[in-house]
Amino acid sequence: MKRRDFLKSTTALGGAALFGTLAPARLMAQETPVKGGTLIWGHSETTQNLDRHKTGTASTSRVLQNVHAGLITVDKDFNLIPDLAESFEQSEDGLTYTFKLRPGAKFHNGKDVTSADVKYSFERCADPATGATNKPVFNDMTGIETPDDLTVIVKMGKVNAPFLARIAEHGAGVIMPEGSGDQQGTHPIGAGPFKFVRREFGNEVELERFDDYWGGPAYLDKVIAKEITEPTVRLTGLQTGELHMINDIPADRIASVEGDSKYQVLTWFPLNWDFVNLNHEFEPFKDPKVRQAFDLMIDKQALLEGALWGQGKVTASPSFPSSPTYNHDLKQRPQDLAKAQQLLTEAGYPPGKLEVVFKVTTNYPYHVESAQIMLEWFQAAGVKTKIEQLTWADWLSQCWVNKDFQITMMNFFTLWEPDFLYYSLWNSTGAFNYRHINDKVIDDLTEKARVTVDPMARADIYKQVQQRVFDETHDILLWFRNGSIGAQQSVGGLDGIVHPNGSNLNFHKVWLKA
C-alpha cells in the first residue's frame, strides 16, 4: 500500500462541515484587524476538569481549544495538516509514524516543545492510571522513539487506521510539557495562542494572549468566558452591551436577533447531535422490547419543533451529515403509542406498572424542555415518569461517571471522526459508554474498523454499527442541532472562529475595533 493511500484512508471518512454564514446584512466591512482589548464572551456552558487529556466535555474543550496545540490538526474539509509538527508520515506498512517538530515552538512556561514532551503526552494518555478519555487511541502503540529533540517515531503493533485522525483532535493529540500532568486539571499549560490565567468555577475563565505562539500572536489581549447557561440571561447580556458575543442564541429569538442591525449573527449546521439514553443495567431496559417501546413513544419532529423551535434536523444516524459513514437507509420510527403499550405489556409492564426517573441537566435548558414534552408521551403510554433536574457537575458525576440513572438525554458535538464516535460511544470498553451497552456484534465491528484501511470498507462497517444500534434500540437518536453566535458589530474575525468540528471556537484571529 502506498503511504499517500494510507494517509487518505485515515481522513476520508470525515466529511466537511455544513457551515452557514454570517447574516449578510450585518457582515462587518473589511477592515484591518487591530491589536488589543478584552473580548467578553457569554459561554453557554460551564467548564469542568481542565485537564484536556481527562475531560470529556465539549464545554471545557471549547475553551481549551485556545490553550493547547497538537502535532497535527484539520482544515475545513478535515484534511490533516501540520500544527506543532511541521511534517508527518507513515511507513509503507502503516506501523510507524514519524513526526518532525516545528523548531522554536514554545509552551506557555517558556520551554521549547520537544520530542520528550510528545513522548510524555502520548504515554500519559496510554497509561490506564491517568484516566484519559482517549486511552483507546493508543492501545496499539508499542513504543515511542525520540532520536533527537525534534523527531518523534511512534511504533504500532498492528495497523490502526484512524490513529492520525484521532490525534488531530485535542482530546488525544494535545501536547503538554513533560511532567506537567499534576497541574493540568487546575492550571493548564499548553502551546496554543492563549495562556490560561484563572478560573472562577461556574462563573468565568480568563485567557491571555501568548506572544510567543508559533503561529503568530493573537490580536486580542484577553478573552474572558463568562459561563451563562440560561439562554435569556445570555442574550440580555449581549443586548445590554455587557457581552461582546454569545454562543447559542436562544432558538426562539434567533430571527429577531438576525433582524437587528446592531448585531452580527453566525449560524451553521451541525453544532451537535442529541439522543435519549437508556441505562442497560436498569432491569426494564435490559429488554429490547422496552427500549423500542420508548423509541415509539417519541415524535422526533414534534420534539424538534417544541424544544428547539425547528433549529435543526431529525436524524437516525449520528455520523457527520456529509460523511460517507452516514447511513441514509436508516429511518426513525414514527410515534406509535398503541404499539409502545403493546410491547410494554408483552415485556411484563402493562399500563401503570413501569416507573422511570428521567435525569436531565440544566446545563442544556432545551434538554429540560425536551424531557417535559417526552414526559407527556411516556405517561400517555402508561409509564409513570418523574423528572430530576441536575447541575452539569451533578449530571457528570451521577450519569457519566457513576452511571446512576434510568433514562437521560445528552448531546455530543459532532465527533466527526468515526472511530471516535462509534468506538467511544458503543464499544463495551468505550470511554463514552456510560449506558452499560455490551453488544459483542458492535464490539467486533468497531475493532474490525480499526484495522480496515480502505475508507469505503470502513464506512460500510460503521453503517452496520448504526444499523445494530437502531435494531437493538441501544439509544434513541433525535436530531442534529444548529449552531449560532451573536456578536456586537465591534467584533471582527468571526468568519474563522468556528472549528471545523462545529463545536470548538478559535479566538486566534478574532479582534475588536479600537
Short mmCIF file of C-alpha atoms in Angstrom, two decimals:
data_model
loop_
_atom_site.label_atom_id
_atom_site.label_comp_id
_atom_site.label_asym_id
_atom_site.label_seq_id
_atom_site.Cartn_x
_atom_site.Cartn_y
_atom_site.Cartn_z
CA MET A 1 0.00 0.00 0.00
CA LYS A 2 1.34 3.47 -0.88
CA ARG A 3 1.77 5.88 2.01
CA ARG A 4 -0.38 8.53 0.38
CA ASP A 5 -3.21 5.99 0.07
CA PHE A 6 -2.91 5.12 3.74
CA LEU A 7 -2.91 8.81 4.68
CA LYS A 8 -6.05 9.28 2.64
CA SER A 9 -7.72 6.34 4.34
CA THR A 10 -7.39 7.91 7.79
CA THR A 11 -9.25 11.07 6.84
CA ALA A 12 -11.61 10.18 4.02
CA LEU A 13 -14.43 9.31 6.39
CA GLY A 14 -14.65 12.75 7.95
CA GLY A 15 -16.69 14.83 5.57
CA ALA A 16 -16.80 18.60 5.57
CA ALA A 17 -18.88 20.64 7.97
CA LEU A 18 -22.04 22.11 6.54
CA PHE A 19 -21.39 25.64 7.68
CA GLY A 20 -23.74 28.53 7.31
CA THR A 21 -22.58 32.11 7.09
CA LEU A 22 -22.70 35.43 8.81
CA ALA A 23 -26.01 37.16 8.21
CA PRO A 24 -25.17 39.11 5.01
CA ALA A 25 -26.83 42.36 6.05
CA ARG A 26 -24.64 42.56 9.11
CA LEU A 27 -21.25 41.48 7.84
CA MET A 28 -18.52 43.71 9.21
CA ALA A 29 -16.90 45.70 6.41
CA GLN A 30 -13.41 44.50 5.52
CA GLU A 31 -11.08 46.33 7.87
CA THR A 32 -7.53 45.87 9.05
CA PRO A 33 -7.54 43.98 12.35
CA VAL A 34 -6.25 45.91 15.33
CA LYS A 35 -4.39 44.56 18.33
CA GLY A 36 -5.61 44.86 21.90
CA GLY A 37 -8.72 44.70 24.00
CA THR A 38 -10.51 42.12 26.11
CA LEU A 39 -13.34 40.20 24.50
CA ILE A 40 -16.16 39.20 26.86
CA TRP A 41 -17.80 36.01 25.67
CA GLY A 42 -21.07 34.67 27.06
CA HIS A 43 -20.33 30.94 27.10
CA SER A 44 -23.44 28.77 27.14
CA GLU A 45 -21.89 26.05 29.33
CA THR A 46 -19.71 25.59 32.40
CA THR A 47 -16.19 24.17 32.31
CA GLN A 48 -15.21 21.16 34.39
CA ASN A 49 -11.86 19.36 34.76
CA LEU A 50 -9.33 21.48 32.86
CA ASP A 51 -7.01 18.54 32.14
CA ARG A 52 -7.50 18.14 28.40
CA HIS A 53 -6.41 14.52 28.46
CA LYS A 54 -9.05 13.67 31.05
CA THR A 55 -12.02 15.87 30.28
CA GLY A 56 -14.80 14.52 28.10
CA THR A 57 -16.93 17.67 27.99
CA ALA A 58 -17.27 19.93 24.99
CA SER A 59 -17.95 22.81 27.40
CA THR A 60 -14.35 22.57 28.59
CA SER A 61 -12.70 21.71 25.28
CA ARG A 62 -14.34 24.75 23.67
CA VAL A 63 -12.24 26.94 25.97
CA LEU A 64 -9.11 24.77 26.00
CA GLN A 65 -9.02 24.73 22.18
CA ASN A 66 -7.31 28.11 22.54
CA VAL A 67 -4.85 26.97 25.21
CA HIS A 68 -3.47 23.81 23.62
CA ALA A 69 -1.97 22.60 20.36
CA GLY A 70 -1.38 19.16 18.92
CA LEU A 71 1.06 17.67 16.46
CA ILE A 72 -1.46 17.93 13.65
CA THR A 73 -4.88 19.42 13.09
CA VAL A 74 -7.50 19.59 10.33
CA ASP A 75 -8.58 22.16 7.78
CA LYS A 76 -12.20 23.00 6.99
CA ASP A 77 -12.53 19.83 4.88
CA PHE A 78 -10.97 17.63 7.58
CA ASN A 79 -7.74 17.17 5.69
CA LEU A 80 -4.87 16.57 8.10
CA ILE A 81 -2.45 19.49 8.24
CA PRO A 82 0.62 20.29 10.38
CA ASP A 83 0.44 22.05 13.72
CA LEU A 84 3.29 21.55 16.22
CA ALA A 85 4.67 19.02 13.78
CA GLU A 86 5.79 20.68 10.57
CA SER A 87 5.68 17.31 8.77
CA PHE A 88 4.45 13.76 9.38
CA GLU A 89 4.38 10.46 7.55
CA GLN A 90 3.67 6.75 7.92
CA SER A 91 5.74 3.81 6.83
CA GLU A 92 4.59 1.72 3.88
CA ASP A 93 3.22 -0.95 6.22
CA GLY A 94 1.32 1.61 8.31
CA LEU A 95 3.04 0.59 11.56
CA THR A 96 5.43 3.53 12.04
CA TYR A 97 4.60 7.23 12.29
CA THR A 98 7.36 9.83 12.07
CA PHE A 99 6.78 13.44 13.15
CA LYS A 100 9.23 16.30 12.64
CA LEU A 101 8.52 19.04 15.17
CA ARG A 102 8.40 22.72 14.38
CA PRO A 103 11.64 24.37 15.60
CA GLY A 104 11.09 27.15 18.12
CA ALA A 105 7.52 26.27 19.09
CA LYS A 106 7.08 27.09 22.77
CA PHE A 107 4.89 26.23 25.72
CA HIS A 108 3.37 28.94 27.88
CA ASN A 109 6.04 28.27 30.53
CA GLY A 110 8.69 29.44 28.05
CA LYS A 111 10.13 26.00 27.28
CA ASP A 112 10.54 24.70 23.74
CA VAL A 113 8.25 21.91 22.57
CA THR A 114 10.43 18.81 22.17
CA SER A 115 10.10 15.15 21.34
CA ALA A 116 10.30 14.37 25.07
CA ASP A 117 7.06 16.32 25.59
CA VAL A 118 5.33 14.35 22.83
CA LYS A 119 6.52 11.06 24.32
CA TYR A 120 5.32 12.16 27.76
CA SER A 121 1.90 13.25 26.45
CA PHE A 122 1.20 10.11 24.43
CA GLU A 123 2.40 7.77 27.16
CA ARG A 124 0.35 9.69 29.70
CA CYS A 125 -2.80 9.12 27.62
CA ALA A 126 -1.91 5.46 27.16
CA ASP A 127 -1.39 4.85 30.89
CA PRO A 128 -4.59 3.43 32.44
CA ALA A 129 -3.74 5.19 35.72
CA THR A 130 -4.20 8.57 34.01
CA GLY A 131 -7.87 8.02 33.25
CA ALA A 132 -7.60 9.65 29.84
CA THR A 133 -10.86 9.64 27.90
CA ASN A 134 -8.94 8.80 24.73
CA LYS A 135 -6.78 5.99 26.04
CA PRO A 136 -8.03 3.52 23.36
CA VAL A 137 -6.35 5.67 20.69
CA PHE A 138 -3.01 4.38 21.95
CA ASN A 139 -3.94 0.74 22.61
CA ASP A 140 -1.87 -0.47 19.66
CA MET A 141 1.16 1.70 20.41
CA THR A 142 4.20 -0.43 21.27
CA GLY A 143 6.78 2.31 21.75
CA ILE A 144 7.95 5.87 21.08
CA GLU A 145 11.46 6.76 19.94
CA THR A 146 12.98 10.23 20.27
CA PRO A 147 16.27 10.20 18.32
CA ASP A 148 16.60 13.98 18.70
CA ASP A 149 14.66 16.91 20.15
CA LEU A 150 12.62 17.44 17.01
CA THR A 151 11.91 13.87 15.87
CA VAL A 152 9.22 11.54 17.22
CA ILE A 153 8.77 7.98 15.96
CA VAL A 154 5.62 6.14 17.09
CA LYS A 155 5.56 2.36 16.67
CA MET A 156 2.38 0.30 16.37
CA GLY A 157 1.87 -3.42 16.96
CA LYS A 158 -0.81 -3.54 14.27
CA VAL A 159 -2.41 -1.21 11.76
CA ASN A 160 -4.54 1.49 13.38
CA ALA A 161 -6.33 3.20 10.50
CA PRO A 162 -7.84 6.13 12.45
CA PHE A 163 -4.72 6.98 14.51
CA LEU A 164 -3.72 10.20 12.75
CA ALA A 165 -7.28 11.49 12.60
CA ARG A 166 -7.75 10.73 16.30
CA ILE A 167 -4.66 12.72 17.36
CA ALA A 168 -5.78 15.62 15.16
CA GLU A 169 -8.44 16.25 17.79
CA HIS A 170 -7.18 17.78 21.02
CA GLY A 171 -8.54 15.12 23.32
CA ALA A 172 -5.95 12.58 22.25
CA GLY A 173 -3.47 14.82 20.47
CA VAL A 174 -2.79 17.62 22.94
CA ILE A 175 0.92 18.02 23.72
CA MET A 176 1.74 19.06 27.29
CA PRO A 177 5.07 19.94 28.89
CA GLU A 178 6.89 16.92 30.25
CA GLY A 179 5.91 16.32 33.89
CA SER A 180 3.05 18.86 33.91
CA GLY A 181 0.18 16.41 34.34
CA ASP A 182 -0.47 17.07 38.01
CA GLN A 183 -1.23 20.74 37.40
CA GLN A 184 -3.20 20.49 34.16
CA GLY A 185 -6.51 19.99 35.93
CA THR A 186 -6.38 23.35 37.69
CA HIS A 187 -3.87 25.40 35.69
CA PRO A 188 -3.47 24.04 32.15
CA ILE A 189 -0.23 24.76 30.29
CA GLY A 190 -0.20 24.35 26.55
CA ALA A 191 1.34 25.71 23.37
CA GLY A 192 -1.74 27.42 21.92
CA PRO A 193 -2.39 31.09 21.13
CA PHE A 194 -3.75 31.94 24.62
CA LYS A 195 -2.41 31.29 28.12
CA PHE A 196 -4.67 30.23 30.94
CA VAL A 197 -4.83 32.88 33.69
CA ARG A 198 -7.58 31.89 36.12
CA ARG A 199 -10.96 30.28 36.59
CA GLU A 200 -13.78 31.04 38.99
CA PHE A 201 -15.62 27.74 38.90
CA GLY A 202 -19.09 28.10 37.46
CA ASN A 203 -18.52 31.78 36.76
CA GLU A 204 -15.75 32.66 34.32
CA VAL A 205 -12.43 31.71 32.74
CA GLU A 206 -9.74 34.22 31.79
CA LEU A 207 -7.26 33.68 28.95
CA GLU A 208 -4.37 35.95 27.94
CA ARG A 209 -2.55 36.30 24.62
CA PHE A 210 0.62 34.19 24.29
CA ASP A 211 3.02 36.38 22.34
CA ASP A 212 5.40 33.51 21.53
CA TYR A 213 2.77 31.34 19.84
CA TRP A 214 4.39 29.71 16.80
CA GLY A 215 1.51 30.77 14.53
CA GLY A 216 1.88 34.43 15.50
CA PRO A 217 0.32 36.31 18.41
CA ALA A 218 -3.43 36.76 18.63
CA TYR A 219 -4.97 40.20 18.21
CA LEU A 220 -6.87 40.20 21.48
CA ASP A 221 -5.11 40.89 24.78
CA LYS A 222 -7.54 38.67 26.64
CA VAL A 223 -10.66 36.54 26.35
CA ILE A 224 -12.97 36.24 29.34
CA ALA A 225 -15.52 33.46 29.06
CA LYS A 226 -18.48 34.18 31.33
CA GLU A 227 -20.37 30.94 31.92
CA ILE A 228 -24.07 31.72 31.47
CA THR A 229 -26.21 28.65 30.88
CA GLU A 230 -29.59 30.46 30.96
CA PRO A 231 -30.30 31.48 27.35
CA THR A 232 -32.34 34.60 28.06
CA VAL A 233 -29.77 35.91 30.55
CA ARG A 234 -27.04 35.34 27.98
CA LEU A 235 -28.99 37.20 25.29
CA THR A 236 -29.76 40.05 27.69
CA GLY A 237 -26.02 40.40 28.32
CA LEU A 238 -25.46 40.85 24.60
CA GLN A 239 -28.30 43.34 24.29
CA THR A 240 -27.10 45.47 27.21
CA GLY A 241 -23.53 45.50 25.87
CA GLU A 242 -22.12 43.59 28.85
CA LEU A 243 -21.03 40.85 26.43
CA HIS A 244 -19.25 41.22 23.10
CA MET A 245 -20.54 37.88 21.85
CA ILE A 246 -22.53 34.83 22.87
CA ASN A 247 -22.81 31.33 21.50
CA ASP A 248 -26.15 29.53 21.36
CA ILE A 249 -28.62 32.33 20.72
CA PRO A 250 -31.96 31.21 22.23
CA ALA A 251 -33.67 29.20 19.49
CA ASP A 252 -36.90 31.19 19.76
CA ARG A 253 -35.04 34.51 19.43
CA ILE A 254 -32.67 33.91 16.51
CA ALA A 255 -34.95 35.55 13.94
CA SER A 256 -35.31 38.73 15.98
CA VAL A 257 -31.55 38.99 16.59
CA GLU A 258 -30.85 38.42 12.90
CA GLY A 259 -33.28 41.24 12.13
CA ASP A 260 -31.49 43.71 14.39
CA SER A 261 -28.73 45.70 12.64
CA LYS A 262 -26.88 46.17 15.94
CA TYR A 263 -25.68 42.56 15.84
CA GLN A 264 -23.79 40.11 13.71
CA VAL A 265 -25.24 36.60 13.57
CA LEU A 266 -23.30 33.50 12.54
CA THR A 267 -25.18 30.22 12.06
CA TRP A 268 -24.03 26.77 10.95
CA PHE A 269 -25.11 23.15 10.75
CA PRO A 270 -24.49 20.98 12.67
CA LEU A 271 -23.40 22.04 16.12
CA ASN A 272 -24.15 18.72 17.79
CA TRP A 273 -26.48 15.74 17.82
CA ASP A 274 -28.76 14.64 20.65
CA PHE A 275 -30.04 11.30 21.83
CA VAL A 276 -32.08 9.73 24.62
CA ASN A 277 -30.07 7.30 26.78
CA LEU A 278 -31.46 4.15 28.38
CA ASN A 279 -29.37 2.54 31.13
CA HIS A 280 -28.98 -1.11 30.13
CA GLU A 281 -28.35 -2.10 33.77
CA PHE A 282 -31.85 -0.87 34.74
CA GLU A 283 -33.90 -4.09 34.68
CA PRO A 284 -36.69 -2.95 32.31
CA PHE A 285 -34.17 -1.63 29.76
CA LYS A 286 -32.39 -4.98 29.58
CA ASP A 287 -35.32 -5.99 27.39
CA PRO A 288 -35.07 -4.62 23.81
CA LYS A 289 -38.89 -4.59 23.63
CA VAL A 290 -38.99 -1.99 26.39
CA ARG A 291 -36.25 0.06 24.74
CA GLN A 292 -38.09 0.01 21.42
CA ALA A 293 -41.33 0.96 23.17
CA PHE A 294 -39.72 4.16 24.42
CA ASP A 295 -38.48 4.92 20.92
CA LEU A 296 -42.04 4.53 19.64
CA MET A 297 -43.35 6.97 22.26
CA ILE A 298 -41.36 9.90 20.83
CA ASP A 299 -42.43 12.06 17.92
CA LYS A 300 -38.97 13.31 16.93
CA GLN A 301 -40.09 16.08 14.57
CA ALA A 302 -42.64 17.41 17.07
CA LEU A 303 -39.95 17.33 19.76
CA LEU A 304 -37.57 19.25 17.49
CA GLU A 305 -40.22 21.92 16.91
CA GLY A 306 -41.22 22.11 20.55
CA ALA A 307 -37.81 22.13 22.24
CA LEU A 308 -35.59 23.64 19.52
CA TRP A 309 -38.08 25.75 17.60
CA GLY A 310 -37.08 23.84 14.49
CA GLN A 311 -33.43 24.85 14.74
CA GLY A 312 -32.03 21.55 13.48
CA LYS A 313 -32.89 18.39 11.56
CA VAL A 314 -34.06 14.99 12.77
CA THR A 315 -31.69 12.08 12.12
CA ALA A 316 -31.46 8.35 12.71
CA SER A 317 -27.68 8.41 12.24
CA PRO A 318 -25.14 10.20 14.44
CA SER A 319 -22.50 10.28 11.69
CA PHE A 320 -21.39 13.67 10.45
CA PRO A 321 -24.09 14.60 7.87
CA SER A 322 -21.69 14.83 4.94
CA SER A 323 -19.64 11.78 5.91
CA PRO A 324 -19.69 8.62 3.76
CA THR A 325 -20.35 6.75 7.01
CA TYR A 326 -23.81 8.33 7.31
CA ASN A 327 -26.39 5.56 6.93
CA HIS A 328 -29.11 7.05 4.75
CA ASP A 329 -31.10 3.82 4.83
CA LEU A 330 -32.00 4.32 8.48
CA LYS A 331 -35.34 6.00 9.14
CA GLN A 332 -36.60 6.95 12.58
CA ARG A 333 -39.53 5.01 13.94
CA PRO A 334 -42.72 7.09 13.80
CA GLN A 335 -44.59 7.70 17.02
CA ASP A 336 -46.97 4.83 17.80
CA LEU A 337 -48.26 4.89 21.38
CA ALA A 338 -50.50 1.87 20.86
CA LYS A 339 -47.59 -0.24 19.62
CA ALA A 340 -45.47 1.04 22.52
CA GLN A 341 -48.12 -0.08 25.02
CA GLN A 342 -48.33 -3.48 23.32
CA LEU A 343 -44.55 -4.01 23.56
CA LEU A 344 -44.50 -2.94 27.21
CA THR A 345 -47.34 -5.33 28.03
CA GLU A 346 -45.57 -8.19 26.24
CA ALA A 347 -42.47 -7.41 28.32
CA GLY A 348 -44.48 -7.60 31.54
CA TYR A 349 -45.17 -3.89 32.06
CA PRO A 350 -48.84 -3.17 31.44
CA PRO A 351 -50.03 0.44 31.80
CA GLY A 352 -49.21 1.87 35.21
CA LYS A 353 -46.65 -0.76 36.23
CA LEU A 354 -43.44 0.79 34.89
CA GLU A 355 -41.98 3.82 36.65
CA VAL A 356 -38.88 5.72 35.43
CA VAL A 357 -36.83 8.69 36.59
CA PHE A 358 -35.65 10.96 33.78
CA LYS A 359 -32.47 12.85 34.76
CA VAL A 360 -31.61 15.96 32.73
CA THR A 361 -29.05 18.71 33.18
CA THR A 362 -29.89 22.39 33.42
CA ASN A 363 -26.60 22.99 31.56
CA TYR A 364 -28.75 22.41 28.47
CA PRO A 365 -32.09 24.11 29.10
CA TYR A 366 -33.56 22.61 25.95
CA HIS A 367 -32.95 19.17 27.47
CA VAL A 368 -35.24 20.12 30.33
CA GLU A 369 -37.87 21.28 27.85
CA SER A 370 -37.45 18.06 25.84
CA ALA A 371 -37.89 15.91 28.95
CA GLN A 372 -41.05 17.78 29.89
CA ILE A 373 -42.52 17.14 26.44
CA MET A 374 -41.49 13.47 26.45
CA LEU A 375 -42.97 13.02 29.92
CA GLU A 376 -46.43 13.65 28.46
CA TRP A 377 -45.91 10.95 25.82
CA PHE A 378 -44.46 8.47 28.30
CA GLN A 379 -47.43 8.92 30.60
CA ALA A 380 -49.83 8.58 27.66
CA ALA A 381 -48.21 5.20 27.00
CA GLY A 382 -48.80 4.17 30.61
CA VAL A 383 -45.34 4.89 32.03
CA LYS A 384 -45.12 6.86 35.27
CA THR A 385 -42.31 9.38 34.85
CA LYS A 386 -40.51 11.74 37.20
CA ILE A 387 -38.02 14.38 36.02
CA GLU A 388 -34.93 15.24 38.06
CA GLN A 389 -33.05 18.38 37.04
CA LEU A 390 -29.30 18.28 37.74
CA THR A 391 -26.50 20.80 37.50
CA TRP A 392 -23.84 19.97 34.91
CA ALA A 393 -21.41 18.83 37.62
CA ASP A 394 -24.05 16.61 39.20
CA TRP A 395 -25.09 15.12 35.86
CA LEU A 396 -21.46 14.30 35.07
CA SER A 397 -20.99 12.75 38.50
CA GLN A 398 -24.21 10.74 38.57
CA CYS A 399 -24.84 9.81 34.94
CA TRP A 400 -21.44 9.95 33.25
CA VAL A 401 -19.10 8.71 35.99
CA ASN A 402 -21.29 6.60 38.29
CA LYS A 403 -23.79 5.54 35.59
CA ASP A 404 -26.51 6.16 38.16
CA PHE A 405 -29.58 6.86 36.05
CA GLN A 406 -32.51 5.10 34.40
CA ILE A 407 -33.15 7.40 31.46
CA THR A 408 -31.38 10.59 30.50
CA MET A 409 -30.57 12.77 27.49
CA MET A 410 -27.25 14.00 26.19
CA ASN A 411 -25.66 15.61 23.17
CA PHE A 412 -22.33 15.09 21.50
CA PHE A 413 -20.60 17.71 19.45
CA THR A 414 -20.29 16.07 16.04
CA LEU A 415 -17.41 13.61 16.75
CA TRP A 416 -16.58 13.85 13.05
CA GLU A 417 -14.00 11.03 13.18
CA PRO A 418 -15.99 7.76 13.09
CA ASP A 419 -13.71 5.74 15.37
CA PHE A 420 -14.02 8.48 17.99
CA LEU A 421 -17.78 8.36 17.54
CA TYR A 422 -18.62 4.66 17.31
CA TYR A 423 -15.87 3.05 19.37
CA SER A 424 -16.08 5.62 22.18
CA LEU A 425 -19.86 5.52 22.48
CA TRP A 426 -20.92 1.96 21.67
CA ASN A 427 -17.97 -0.37 22.19
CA SER A 428 -18.33 -2.05 25.58
CA THR A 429 -14.94 -0.60 26.60
CA GLY A 430 -15.51 2.82 25.03
CA ALA A 431 -14.69 5.85 27.14
CA PHE A 432 -18.14 7.39 26.47
CA ASN A 433 -20.18 4.22 27.04
CA TYR A 434 -21.97 5.38 30.19
CA ARG A 435 -25.13 3.38 29.33
CA HIS A 436 -23.68 -0.09 30.11
CA ILE A 437 -24.08 -1.18 26.48
CA ASN A 438 -22.43 -4.56 25.93
CA ASP A 439 -23.00 -5.86 22.44
CA LYS A 440 -20.47 -8.33 21.01
CA VAL A 441 -21.60 -7.57 17.46
CA ILE A 442 -20.74 -3.89 17.90
CA ASP A 443 -17.50 -4.70 19.72
CA ASP A 444 -16.36 -6.89 16.85
CA LEU A 445 -17.38 -4.37 14.20
CA THR A 446 -15.68 -1.39 15.86
CA GLU A 447 -12.49 -3.42 16.37
CA LYS A 448 -12.61 -4.56 12.74
CA ALA A 449 -12.95 -0.95 11.56
CA ARG A 450 -9.71 -0.02 13.29
CA VAL A 451 -7.68 -2.37 11.11
CA THR A 452 -9.62 -1.70 7.90
CA VAL A 453 -7.62 0.73 5.78
CA ASP A 454 -9.89 1.05 2.77
CA PRO A 455 -12.11 4.06 3.54
CA MET A 456 -15.24 2.77 1.85
CA ALA A 457 -14.93 -0.60 3.57
CA ARG A 458 -14.60 1.20 6.89
CA ALA A 459 -17.64 3.31 6.06
CA ASP A 460 -19.66 0.16 5.41
CA ILE A 461 -18.63 -1.25 8.80
CA TYR A 462 -19.79 1.89 10.57
CA LYS A 463 -23.11 1.72 8.73
CA GLN A 464 -23.51 -1.79 10.13
CA VAL A 465 -22.83 -0.43 13.62
CA GLN A 466 -25.56 2.17 13.16
CA GLN A 467 -27.98 -0.49 11.96
CA ARG A 468 -27.24 -2.59 15.04
CA VAL A 469 -27.72 0.37 17.40
CA PHE A 470 -31.06 1.04 15.71
CA ASP A 471 -32.25 -2.57 15.61
CA GLU A 472 -31.46 -3.13 19.28
CA THR A 473 -32.58 0.40 20.27
CA HIS A 474 -29.41 0.79 22.32
CA ASP A 475 -30.09 4.56 22.26
CA ILE A 476 -32.75 6.76 20.68
CA LEU A 477 -31.32 9.20 18.11
CA LEU A 478 -33.16 12.51 17.86
CA TRP A 479 -31.60 15.28 15.78
CA PHE A 480 -28.71 17.46 14.68
CA ARG A 481 -28.88 20.92 16.25
CA ASN A 482 -27.86 24.18 14.55
CA GLY A 483 -25.08 26.34 15.95
CA SER A 484 -25.24 30.11 16.36
CA ILE A 485 -23.20 33.08 17.55
CA GLY A 486 -24.47 36.59 18.15
CA ALA A 487 -21.97 39.44 18.39
CA GLN A 488 -21.66 43.17 18.61
CA GLN A 489 -20.63 44.96 15.42
CA SER A 490 -17.32 45.74 17.12
CA VAL A 491 -16.18 42.12 16.85
CA GLY A 492 -14.09 41.14 13.83
CA GLY A 493 -12.83 37.81 12.55
CA LEU A 494 -16.00 35.81 13.18
CA ASP A 495 -15.75 34.11 9.80
CA GLY A 496 -12.93 31.92 11.16
CA ILE A 497 -14.00 31.42 14.76
CA VAL A 498 -15.80 28.07 14.44
CA HIS A 499 -13.57 24.99 14.37
CA PRO A 500 -14.32 22.56 11.51
CA ASN A 501 -15.77 20.14 14.09
CA GLY A 502 -18.63 22.60 14.56
CA SER A 503 -18.16 22.86 18.32
CA ASN A 504 -14.88 24.44 19.35
CA LEU A 505 -14.17 28.14 18.97
CA ASN A 506 -10.82 29.61 17.90
CA PHE A 507 -10.11 33.16 19.06
CA HIS A 508 -6.66 33.42 17.46
CA LYS A 509 -7.83 35.69 14.62
CA VAL A 510 -10.75 37.39 16.38
CA TRP A 511 -10.32 41.09 17.12
CA LEU A 512 -12.06 44.17 18.48
CA LYS A 513 -12.33 47.59 16.93
CA ALA A 514 -10.09 50.12 18.66
#
